[in-house]
Short mmCIF file of C-alpha atoms and ligand atoms in Angstrom, two decimals:
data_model
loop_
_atom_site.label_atom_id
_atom_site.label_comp_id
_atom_site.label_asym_id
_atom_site.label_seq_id
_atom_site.Cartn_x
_atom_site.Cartn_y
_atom_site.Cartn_z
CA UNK A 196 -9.16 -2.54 -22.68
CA UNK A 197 -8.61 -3.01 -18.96
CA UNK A 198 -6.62 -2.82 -16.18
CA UNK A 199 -4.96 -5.88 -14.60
CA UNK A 200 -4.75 -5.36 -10.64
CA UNK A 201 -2.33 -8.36 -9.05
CA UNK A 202 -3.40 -8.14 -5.24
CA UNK A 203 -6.96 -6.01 -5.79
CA UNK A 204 -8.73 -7.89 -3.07
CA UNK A 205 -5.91 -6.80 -0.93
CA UNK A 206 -6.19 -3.29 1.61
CA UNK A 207 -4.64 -0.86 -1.11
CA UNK A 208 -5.91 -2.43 -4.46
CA UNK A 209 -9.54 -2.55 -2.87
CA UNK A 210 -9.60 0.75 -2.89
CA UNK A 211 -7.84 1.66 -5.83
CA UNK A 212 -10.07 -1.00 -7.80
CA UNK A 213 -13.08 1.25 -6.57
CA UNK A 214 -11.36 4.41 -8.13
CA UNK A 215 -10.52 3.06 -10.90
CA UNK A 216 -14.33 1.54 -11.84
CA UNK A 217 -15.56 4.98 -10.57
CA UNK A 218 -13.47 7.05 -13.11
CA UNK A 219 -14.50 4.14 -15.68
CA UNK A 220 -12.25 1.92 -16.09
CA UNK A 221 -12.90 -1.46 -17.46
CA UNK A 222 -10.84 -4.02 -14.34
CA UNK A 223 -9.42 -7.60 -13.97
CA UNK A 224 -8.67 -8.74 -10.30
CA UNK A 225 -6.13 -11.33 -9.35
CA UNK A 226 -5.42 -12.60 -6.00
CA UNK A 227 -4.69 -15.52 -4.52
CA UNK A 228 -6.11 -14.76 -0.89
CA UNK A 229 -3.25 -15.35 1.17
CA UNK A 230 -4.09 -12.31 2.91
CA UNK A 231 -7.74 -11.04 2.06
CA UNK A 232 -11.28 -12.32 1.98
CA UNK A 233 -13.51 -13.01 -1.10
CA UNK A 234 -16.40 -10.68 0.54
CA UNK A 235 -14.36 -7.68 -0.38
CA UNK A 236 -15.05 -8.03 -3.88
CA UNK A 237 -18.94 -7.96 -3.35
CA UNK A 238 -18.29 -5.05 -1.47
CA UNK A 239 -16.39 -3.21 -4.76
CA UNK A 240 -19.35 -4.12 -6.62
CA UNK A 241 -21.99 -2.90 -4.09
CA UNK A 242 -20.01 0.53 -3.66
CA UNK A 243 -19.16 1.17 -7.42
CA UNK A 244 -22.23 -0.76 -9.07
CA UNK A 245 -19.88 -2.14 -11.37
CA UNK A 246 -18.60 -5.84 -12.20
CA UNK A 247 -15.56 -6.78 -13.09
CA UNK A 248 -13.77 -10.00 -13.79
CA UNK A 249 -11.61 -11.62 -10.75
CA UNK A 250 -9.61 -14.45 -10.95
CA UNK A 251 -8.24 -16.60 -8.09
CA UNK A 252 -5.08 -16.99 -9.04
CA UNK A 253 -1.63 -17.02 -7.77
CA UNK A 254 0.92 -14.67 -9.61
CA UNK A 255 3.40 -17.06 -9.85
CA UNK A 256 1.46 -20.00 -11.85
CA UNK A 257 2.54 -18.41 -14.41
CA UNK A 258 0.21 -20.57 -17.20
CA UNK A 259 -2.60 -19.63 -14.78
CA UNK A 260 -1.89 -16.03 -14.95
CA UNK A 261 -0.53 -15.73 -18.84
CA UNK A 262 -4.25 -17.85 -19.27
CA UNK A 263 -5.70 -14.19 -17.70
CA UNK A 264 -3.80 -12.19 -20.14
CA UNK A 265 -4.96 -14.28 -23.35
CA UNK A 266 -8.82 -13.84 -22.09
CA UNK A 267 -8.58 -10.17 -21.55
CA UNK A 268 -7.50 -7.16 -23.49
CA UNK A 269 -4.88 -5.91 -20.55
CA UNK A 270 -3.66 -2.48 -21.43
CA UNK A 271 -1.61 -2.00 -17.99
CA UNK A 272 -1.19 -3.92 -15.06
CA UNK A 273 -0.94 -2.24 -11.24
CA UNK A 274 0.93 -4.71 -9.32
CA UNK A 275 -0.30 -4.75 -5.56
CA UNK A 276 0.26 -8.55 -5.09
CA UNK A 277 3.10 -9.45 -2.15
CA UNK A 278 3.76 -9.75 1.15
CA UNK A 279 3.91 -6.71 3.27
CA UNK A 280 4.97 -7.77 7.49
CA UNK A 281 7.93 -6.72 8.09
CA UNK A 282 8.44 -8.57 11.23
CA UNK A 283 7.38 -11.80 8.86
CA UNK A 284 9.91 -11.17 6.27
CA UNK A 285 12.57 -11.86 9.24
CA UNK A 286 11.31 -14.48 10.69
CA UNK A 287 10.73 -16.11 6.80
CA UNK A 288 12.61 -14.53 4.43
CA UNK A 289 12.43 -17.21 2.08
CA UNK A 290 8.61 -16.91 1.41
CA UNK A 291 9.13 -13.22 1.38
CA UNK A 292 12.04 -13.30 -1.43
CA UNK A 293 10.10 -15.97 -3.12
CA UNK A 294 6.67 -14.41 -3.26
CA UNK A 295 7.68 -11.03 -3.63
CA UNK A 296 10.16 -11.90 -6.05
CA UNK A 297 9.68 -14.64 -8.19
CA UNK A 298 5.94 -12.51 -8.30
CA UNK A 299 7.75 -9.91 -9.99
CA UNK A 300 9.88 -11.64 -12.65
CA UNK A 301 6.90 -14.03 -13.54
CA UNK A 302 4.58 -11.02 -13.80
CA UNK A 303 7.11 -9.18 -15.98
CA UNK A 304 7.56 -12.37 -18.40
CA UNK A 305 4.09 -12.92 -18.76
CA UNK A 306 3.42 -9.39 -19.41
CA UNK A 307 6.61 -8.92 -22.52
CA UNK A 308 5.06 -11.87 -23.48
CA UNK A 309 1.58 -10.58 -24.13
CA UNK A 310 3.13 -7.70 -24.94
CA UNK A 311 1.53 -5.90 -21.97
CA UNK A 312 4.85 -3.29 -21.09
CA UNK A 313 3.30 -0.48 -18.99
CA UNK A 314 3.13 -1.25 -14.87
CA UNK A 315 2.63 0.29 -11.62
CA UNK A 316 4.62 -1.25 -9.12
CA UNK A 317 3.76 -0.87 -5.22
CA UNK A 318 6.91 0.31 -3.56
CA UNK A 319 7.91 1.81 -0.21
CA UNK A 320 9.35 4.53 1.74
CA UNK A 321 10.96 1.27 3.52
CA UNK A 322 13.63 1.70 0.54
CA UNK A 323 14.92 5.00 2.25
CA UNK A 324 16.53 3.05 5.16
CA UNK A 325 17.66 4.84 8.10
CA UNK A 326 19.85 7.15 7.34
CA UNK A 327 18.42 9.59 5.36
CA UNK A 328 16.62 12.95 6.79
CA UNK A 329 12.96 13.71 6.27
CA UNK A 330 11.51 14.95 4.10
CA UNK A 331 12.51 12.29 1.64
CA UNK A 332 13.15 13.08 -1.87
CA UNK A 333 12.57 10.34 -4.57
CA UNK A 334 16.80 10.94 -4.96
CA UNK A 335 18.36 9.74 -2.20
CA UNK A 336 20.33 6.98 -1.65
CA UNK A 337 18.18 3.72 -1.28
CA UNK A 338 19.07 0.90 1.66
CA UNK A 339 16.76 -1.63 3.78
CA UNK A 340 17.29 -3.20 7.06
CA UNK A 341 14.74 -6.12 6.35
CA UNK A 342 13.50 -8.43 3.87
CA UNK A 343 10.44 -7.16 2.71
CA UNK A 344 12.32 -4.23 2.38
CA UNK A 345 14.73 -5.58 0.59
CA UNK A 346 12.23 -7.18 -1.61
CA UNK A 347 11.18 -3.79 -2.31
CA UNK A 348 14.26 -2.24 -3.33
CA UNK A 349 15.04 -4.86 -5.96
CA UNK A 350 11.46 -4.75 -7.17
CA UNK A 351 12.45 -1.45 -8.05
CA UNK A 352 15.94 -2.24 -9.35
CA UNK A 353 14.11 -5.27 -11.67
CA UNK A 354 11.69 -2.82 -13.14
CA UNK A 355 14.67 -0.41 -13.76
CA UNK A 356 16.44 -3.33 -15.73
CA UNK A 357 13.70 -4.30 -17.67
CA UNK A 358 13.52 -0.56 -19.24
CA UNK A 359 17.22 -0.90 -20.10
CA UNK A 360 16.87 -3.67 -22.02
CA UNK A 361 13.67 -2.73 -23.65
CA UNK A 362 12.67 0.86 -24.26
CA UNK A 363 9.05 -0.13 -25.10
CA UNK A 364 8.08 -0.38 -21.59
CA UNK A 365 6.68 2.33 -19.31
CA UNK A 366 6.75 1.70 -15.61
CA UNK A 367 6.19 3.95 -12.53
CA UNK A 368 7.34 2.67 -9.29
CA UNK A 369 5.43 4.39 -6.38
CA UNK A 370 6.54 4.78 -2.85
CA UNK A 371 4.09 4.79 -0.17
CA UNK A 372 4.54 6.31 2.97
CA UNK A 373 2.35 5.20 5.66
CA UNK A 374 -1.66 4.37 4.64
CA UNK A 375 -4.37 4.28 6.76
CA UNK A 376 -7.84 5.50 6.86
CA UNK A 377 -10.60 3.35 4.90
CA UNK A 378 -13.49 3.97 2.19
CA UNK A 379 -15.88 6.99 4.00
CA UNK A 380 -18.66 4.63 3.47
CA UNK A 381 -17.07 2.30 6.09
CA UNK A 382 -17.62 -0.53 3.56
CA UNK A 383 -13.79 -1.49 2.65
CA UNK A 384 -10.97 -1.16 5.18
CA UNK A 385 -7.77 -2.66 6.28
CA UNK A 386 -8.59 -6.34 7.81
CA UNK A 387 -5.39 -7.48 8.98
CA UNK A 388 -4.90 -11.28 10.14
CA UNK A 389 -3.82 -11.89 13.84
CA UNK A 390 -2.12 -8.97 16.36
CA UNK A 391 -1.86 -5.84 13.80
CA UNK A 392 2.02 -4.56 13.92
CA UNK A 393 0.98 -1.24 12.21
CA UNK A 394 -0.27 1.58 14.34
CA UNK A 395 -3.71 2.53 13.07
CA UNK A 396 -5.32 -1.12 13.14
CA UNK A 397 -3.59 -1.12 16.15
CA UNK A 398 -5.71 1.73 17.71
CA UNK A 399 -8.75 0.66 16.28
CA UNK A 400 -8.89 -2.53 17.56
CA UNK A 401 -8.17 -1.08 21.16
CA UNK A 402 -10.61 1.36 20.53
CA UNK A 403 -13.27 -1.47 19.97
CA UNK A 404 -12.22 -3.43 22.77
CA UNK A 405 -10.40 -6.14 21.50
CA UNK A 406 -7.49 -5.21 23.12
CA UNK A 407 -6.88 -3.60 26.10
CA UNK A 408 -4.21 -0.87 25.25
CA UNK A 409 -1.80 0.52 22.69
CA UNK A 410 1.67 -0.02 23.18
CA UNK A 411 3.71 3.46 22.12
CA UNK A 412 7.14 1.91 21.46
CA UNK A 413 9.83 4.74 22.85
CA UNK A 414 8.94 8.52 24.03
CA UNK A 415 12.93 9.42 23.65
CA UNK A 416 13.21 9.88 19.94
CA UNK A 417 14.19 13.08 18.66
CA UNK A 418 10.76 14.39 17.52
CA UNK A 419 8.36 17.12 18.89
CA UNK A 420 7.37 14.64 21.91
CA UNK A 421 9.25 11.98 21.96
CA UNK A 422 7.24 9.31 20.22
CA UNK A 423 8.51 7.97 16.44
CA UNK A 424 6.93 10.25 13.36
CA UNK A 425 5.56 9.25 10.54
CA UNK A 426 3.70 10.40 7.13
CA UNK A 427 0.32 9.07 7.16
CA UNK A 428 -1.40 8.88 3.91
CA UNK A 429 -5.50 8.24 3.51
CA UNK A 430 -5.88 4.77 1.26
CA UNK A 431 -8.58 6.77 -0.69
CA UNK A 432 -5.61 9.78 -1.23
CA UNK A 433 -3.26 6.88 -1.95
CA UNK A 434 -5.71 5.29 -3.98
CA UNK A 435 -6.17 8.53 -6.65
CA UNK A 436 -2.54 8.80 -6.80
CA UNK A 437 -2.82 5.39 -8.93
CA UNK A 438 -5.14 6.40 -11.29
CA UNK A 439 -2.68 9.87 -11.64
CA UNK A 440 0.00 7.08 -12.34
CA UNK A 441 -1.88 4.75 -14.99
CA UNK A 442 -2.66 8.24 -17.05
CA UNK A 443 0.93 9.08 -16.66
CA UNK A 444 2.11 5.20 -18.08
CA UNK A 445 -0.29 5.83 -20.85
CA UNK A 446 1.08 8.42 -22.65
CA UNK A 447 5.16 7.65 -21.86
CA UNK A 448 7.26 5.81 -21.56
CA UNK A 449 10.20 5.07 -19.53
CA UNK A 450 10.75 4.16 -15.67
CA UNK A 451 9.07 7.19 -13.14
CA UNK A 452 9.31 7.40 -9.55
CA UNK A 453 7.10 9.17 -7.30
CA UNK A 454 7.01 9.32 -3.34
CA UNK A 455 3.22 9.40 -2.35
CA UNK A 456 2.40 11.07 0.92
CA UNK A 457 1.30 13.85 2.45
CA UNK A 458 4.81 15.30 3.05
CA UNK A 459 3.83 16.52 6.73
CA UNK A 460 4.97 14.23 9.68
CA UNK A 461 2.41 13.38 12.57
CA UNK A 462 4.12 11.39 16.00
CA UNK A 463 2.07 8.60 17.61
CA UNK A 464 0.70 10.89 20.24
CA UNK A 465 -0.70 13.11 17.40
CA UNK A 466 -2.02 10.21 15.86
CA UNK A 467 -3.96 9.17 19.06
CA UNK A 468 -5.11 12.74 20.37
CA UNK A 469 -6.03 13.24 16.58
CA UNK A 470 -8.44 9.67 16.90
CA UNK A 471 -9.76 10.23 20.17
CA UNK A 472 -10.92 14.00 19.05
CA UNK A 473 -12.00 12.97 15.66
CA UNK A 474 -14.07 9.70 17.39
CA UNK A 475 -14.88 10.58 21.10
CA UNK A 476 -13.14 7.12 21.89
CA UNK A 477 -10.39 7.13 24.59
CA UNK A 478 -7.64 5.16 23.52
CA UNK A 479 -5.67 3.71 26.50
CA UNK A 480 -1.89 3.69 26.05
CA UNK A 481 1.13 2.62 27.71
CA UNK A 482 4.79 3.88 26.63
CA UNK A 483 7.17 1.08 26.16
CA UNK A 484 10.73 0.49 24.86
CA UNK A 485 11.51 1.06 21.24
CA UNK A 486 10.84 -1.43 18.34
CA UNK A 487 13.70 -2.58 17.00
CA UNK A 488 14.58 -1.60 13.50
CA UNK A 489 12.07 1.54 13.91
CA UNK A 490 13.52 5.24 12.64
CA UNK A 491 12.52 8.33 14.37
CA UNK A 492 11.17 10.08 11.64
CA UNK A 493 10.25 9.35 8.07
CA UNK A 494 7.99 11.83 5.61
CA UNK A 495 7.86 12.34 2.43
CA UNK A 496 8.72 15.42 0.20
CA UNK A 497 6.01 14.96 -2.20
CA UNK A 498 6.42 17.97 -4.61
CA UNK A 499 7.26 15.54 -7.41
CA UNK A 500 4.23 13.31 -7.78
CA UNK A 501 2.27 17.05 -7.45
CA UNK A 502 4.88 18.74 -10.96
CA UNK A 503 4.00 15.44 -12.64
CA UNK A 504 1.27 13.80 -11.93
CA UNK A 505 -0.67 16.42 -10.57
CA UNK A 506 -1.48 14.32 -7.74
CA UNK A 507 -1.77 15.57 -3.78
CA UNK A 508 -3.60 14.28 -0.74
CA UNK A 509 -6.93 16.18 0.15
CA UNK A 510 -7.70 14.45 3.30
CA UNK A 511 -6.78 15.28 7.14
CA UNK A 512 -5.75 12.73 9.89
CA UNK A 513 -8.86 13.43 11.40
CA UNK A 514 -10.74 12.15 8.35
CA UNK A 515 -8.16 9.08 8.58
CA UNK A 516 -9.37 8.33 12.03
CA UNK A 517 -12.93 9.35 11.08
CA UNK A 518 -12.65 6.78 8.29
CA UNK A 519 -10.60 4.19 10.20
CA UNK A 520 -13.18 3.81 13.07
CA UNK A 521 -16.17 3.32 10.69
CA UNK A 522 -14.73 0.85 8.75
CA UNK A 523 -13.78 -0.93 12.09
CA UNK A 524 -16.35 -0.42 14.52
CA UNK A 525 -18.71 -1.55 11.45
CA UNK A 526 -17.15 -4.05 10.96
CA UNK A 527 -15.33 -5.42 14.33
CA UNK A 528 -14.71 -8.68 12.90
CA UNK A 529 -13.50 -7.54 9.59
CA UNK A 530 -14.96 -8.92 6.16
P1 NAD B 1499 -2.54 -6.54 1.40
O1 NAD B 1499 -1.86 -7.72 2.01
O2 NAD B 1499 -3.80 -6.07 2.00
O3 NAD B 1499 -2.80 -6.80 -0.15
C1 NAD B 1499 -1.95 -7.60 -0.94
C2 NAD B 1499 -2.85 -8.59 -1.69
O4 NAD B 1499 -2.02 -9.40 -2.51
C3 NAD B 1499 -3.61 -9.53 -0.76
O5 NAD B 1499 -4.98 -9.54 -1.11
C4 NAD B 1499 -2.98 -10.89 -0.99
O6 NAD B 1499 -3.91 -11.94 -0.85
C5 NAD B 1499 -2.46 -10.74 -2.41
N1 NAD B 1499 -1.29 -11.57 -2.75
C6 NAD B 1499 -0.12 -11.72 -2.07
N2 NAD B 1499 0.69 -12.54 -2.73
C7 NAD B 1499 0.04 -12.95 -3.85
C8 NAD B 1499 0.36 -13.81 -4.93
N3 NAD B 1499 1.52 -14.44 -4.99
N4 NAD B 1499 -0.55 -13.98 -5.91
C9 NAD B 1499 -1.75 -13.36 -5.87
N5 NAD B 1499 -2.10 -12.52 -4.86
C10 NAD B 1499 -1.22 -12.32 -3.87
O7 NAD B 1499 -1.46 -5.36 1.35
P2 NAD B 1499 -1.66 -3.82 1.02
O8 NAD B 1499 -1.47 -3.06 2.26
O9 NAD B 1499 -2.87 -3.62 0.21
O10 NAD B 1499 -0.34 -3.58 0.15
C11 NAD B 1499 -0.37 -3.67 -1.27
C12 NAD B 1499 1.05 -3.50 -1.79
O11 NAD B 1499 1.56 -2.24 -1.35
C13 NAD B 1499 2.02 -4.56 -1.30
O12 NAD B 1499 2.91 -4.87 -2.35
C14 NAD B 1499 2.74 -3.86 -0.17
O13 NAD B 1499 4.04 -4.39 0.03
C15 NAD B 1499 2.80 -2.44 -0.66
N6 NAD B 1499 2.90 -1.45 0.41
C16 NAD B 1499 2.01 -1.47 1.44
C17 NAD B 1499 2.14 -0.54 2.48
C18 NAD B 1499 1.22 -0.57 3.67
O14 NAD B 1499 1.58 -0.03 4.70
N7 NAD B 1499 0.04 -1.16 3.57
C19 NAD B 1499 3.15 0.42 2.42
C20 NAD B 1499 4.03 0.43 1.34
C21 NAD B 1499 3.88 -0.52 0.32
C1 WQD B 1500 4.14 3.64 12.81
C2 WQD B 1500 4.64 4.30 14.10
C3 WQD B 1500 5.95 2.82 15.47
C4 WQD B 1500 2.65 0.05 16.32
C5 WQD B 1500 5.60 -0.02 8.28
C6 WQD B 1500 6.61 -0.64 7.35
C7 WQD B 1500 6.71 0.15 6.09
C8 WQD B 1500 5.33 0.36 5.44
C9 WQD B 1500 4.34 0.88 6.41
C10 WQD B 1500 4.99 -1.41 3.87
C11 WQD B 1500 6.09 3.94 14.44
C12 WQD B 1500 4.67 3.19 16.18
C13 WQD B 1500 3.44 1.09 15.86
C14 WQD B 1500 2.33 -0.02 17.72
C15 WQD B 1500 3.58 2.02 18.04
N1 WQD B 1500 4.78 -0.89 4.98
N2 WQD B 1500 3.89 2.06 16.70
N3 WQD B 1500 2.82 0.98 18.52
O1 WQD B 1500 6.88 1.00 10.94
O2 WQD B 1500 6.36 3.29 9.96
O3 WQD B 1500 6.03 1.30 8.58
O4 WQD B 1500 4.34 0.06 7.59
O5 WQD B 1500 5.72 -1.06 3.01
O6 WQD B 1500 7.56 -0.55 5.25
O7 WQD B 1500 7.86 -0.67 8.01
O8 WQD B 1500 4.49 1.68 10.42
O9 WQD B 1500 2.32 1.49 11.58
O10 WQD B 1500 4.17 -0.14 12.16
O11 WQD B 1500 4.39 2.24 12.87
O12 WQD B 1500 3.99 2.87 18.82
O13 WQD B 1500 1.67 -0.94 18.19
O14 WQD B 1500 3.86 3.79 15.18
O15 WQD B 1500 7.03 2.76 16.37
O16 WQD B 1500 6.65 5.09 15.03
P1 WQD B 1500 6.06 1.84 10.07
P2 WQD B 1500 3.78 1.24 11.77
#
């Protein structure tokens, strides 16, 4: 019996593929590369000591993938696969509703069709819009300002549907709040293509020297000092909270939603006073005007995925910068 993990050679499901071999799981990678490097999977093996079969396949060639589920006994499936730049999703939203969608409903055909009905679906605190206060219950009313958030909302709404019309499946959509941080071995890490837009590879990359400063976009929110807040979550904290999740598909069934974050809210000033401390690298910044589309603050509540899945963060933001900087300044050039 194993796990199926859509996107595993991807930031997120790199990690969580090293949990899950760790605890010992039996796992099946699929990813199609559009945004990650084969050399990550020799790096799963060399940290875990485990194999595990990966396929390099697209989830929507859907003979391709349904050909993964006939030579493997898939018991659940954790789907990481999509596109995740916001700023992307404007500029092409049609690659962002395709993949993201058409990913989903091919996934979720392949799997009733193999009979495969329990998933863990990457979602986002991006689904909480703008206009609710933090700390965010999994409640609330749900909005999005952009595609890939919008992508993410009816990801959820899809899995929801598929539950109503059959009561056999067992689903738990999770919402991430912000992830950063890397493996404490420095081995696996976030290796984003091109000018980072989030914050932490951001830093690290100035912190390296590959670029010359960060750029703090607005000191005039209403926070502690000015400067936007957010939830940061460790990928290894995040990572753990999956494995709480495929125990919890196991044994029910139904649709579960769980916010996963630390529930305490750090500003971008913390987040660099807390890197250069935590490091002993000065990280030049410059304030400039506010990003469009950014909130000014978003954490979670995360007393749910604690009653339930028995599931909370153990790491700092110090051992988030700690773990950021090794990954990068080991690896400067990524994988
Ligand atoms: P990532 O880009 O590092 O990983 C996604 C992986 O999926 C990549 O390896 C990519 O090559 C693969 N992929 C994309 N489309 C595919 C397709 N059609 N077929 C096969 N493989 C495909 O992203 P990540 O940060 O690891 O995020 C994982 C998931 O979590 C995504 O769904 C993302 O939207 C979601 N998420 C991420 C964050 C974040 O800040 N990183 C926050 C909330 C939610
Ligand atoms: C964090 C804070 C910025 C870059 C995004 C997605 C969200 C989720 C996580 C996928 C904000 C500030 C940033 C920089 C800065 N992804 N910042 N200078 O926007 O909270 O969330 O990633 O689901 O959906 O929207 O993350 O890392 O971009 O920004 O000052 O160069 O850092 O304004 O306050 P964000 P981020």
């Amino acid at each position: 019996m194993s796990i199926l993990i859509t996107g595993g050679a991807g930031y997120i499901g790199s990690h969580t593929s090293v949990e899950l071999l760790n605890a010992g799981y039996d796992i099946v990678i699929v990813d199609n590369f559009s945004n990650s490097k084969p050399e990550v999977l020799n790096r799963i093996k060399e940290l875990t000591g485990k194999g595990f079969k990966f396929y390099e396949v697209d989830v929507l060639d859907k003979d391709a993938l349904s050909q993964v589920f006939s030579e493997n006994h898939i018991e659940a499936v954790i789907h990481f696969a999509g596109l995740k730049s916001v700023g992307e999703s404007v500029a092409m939203p049609i690659n962002y509703y395709y993949n993201n969608i058409t990913g989903n409903l091919i996934l979720a055909e392949v799997m009733a069709k193999h009979n495969v009905k329990k998933i863990v679906f990457s979602s986002s605190a991006t689904v909480y819009g703008m206009n609710n206060i933090s700390p965010l219950t999994e409640d609330l009313p749900l909005s999005t300002t952009n595609p890939y958030g919008s992508t993410k909302l009816m990801g959820e709404q899809i899995f929801q549907d598929i539950y109503v019309s059959d009561n056999e499946w067992s689903i738990a959509l999770l919402r991430y709040f912000n992830p950063i941080g890397a493996h404490e071995s420095g081995r696996i890490g976030e290796d984003p293509k091109g000018i980072p837009n989030n914050i932490m590879p951001y830093i690290t990359q100035v912190a390296v020297g590959k670029r010359e400063k960060l750029n703090v976009f607005g000191d005039d929110y209403d926070t502690h000092d000015g400067t936007g807040v957010r939830d940061y979550i460790h990928v290894v904290d995040l990572a753990k909270g999956h494995l709480k999740a495929v125990e919890k598909i196991m044994g029910t069934k139904g649709v579960k939603i769980y916010n996963l974050g630390t529930g305490i809210g750090y500003s971008v000033l913390d987040l660099v006073k807390n890197f250069e401390e935590a490091t002993g690298v000065k990280v030049p910044y410059v304030i400039t005007k506010r990003r469009p589309g950014d909130i000014a603050a978003c954490f979670s509540d995360p007393t749910k995925a604690l009653k339930e899945l028995n599931w909370k963060t153990e790491k700092t933001l110090k051992d988030m910068c700690k773990d950021s900087w090794k990954w990068q300044s080991n690896n400067p050039k990524g994988y």
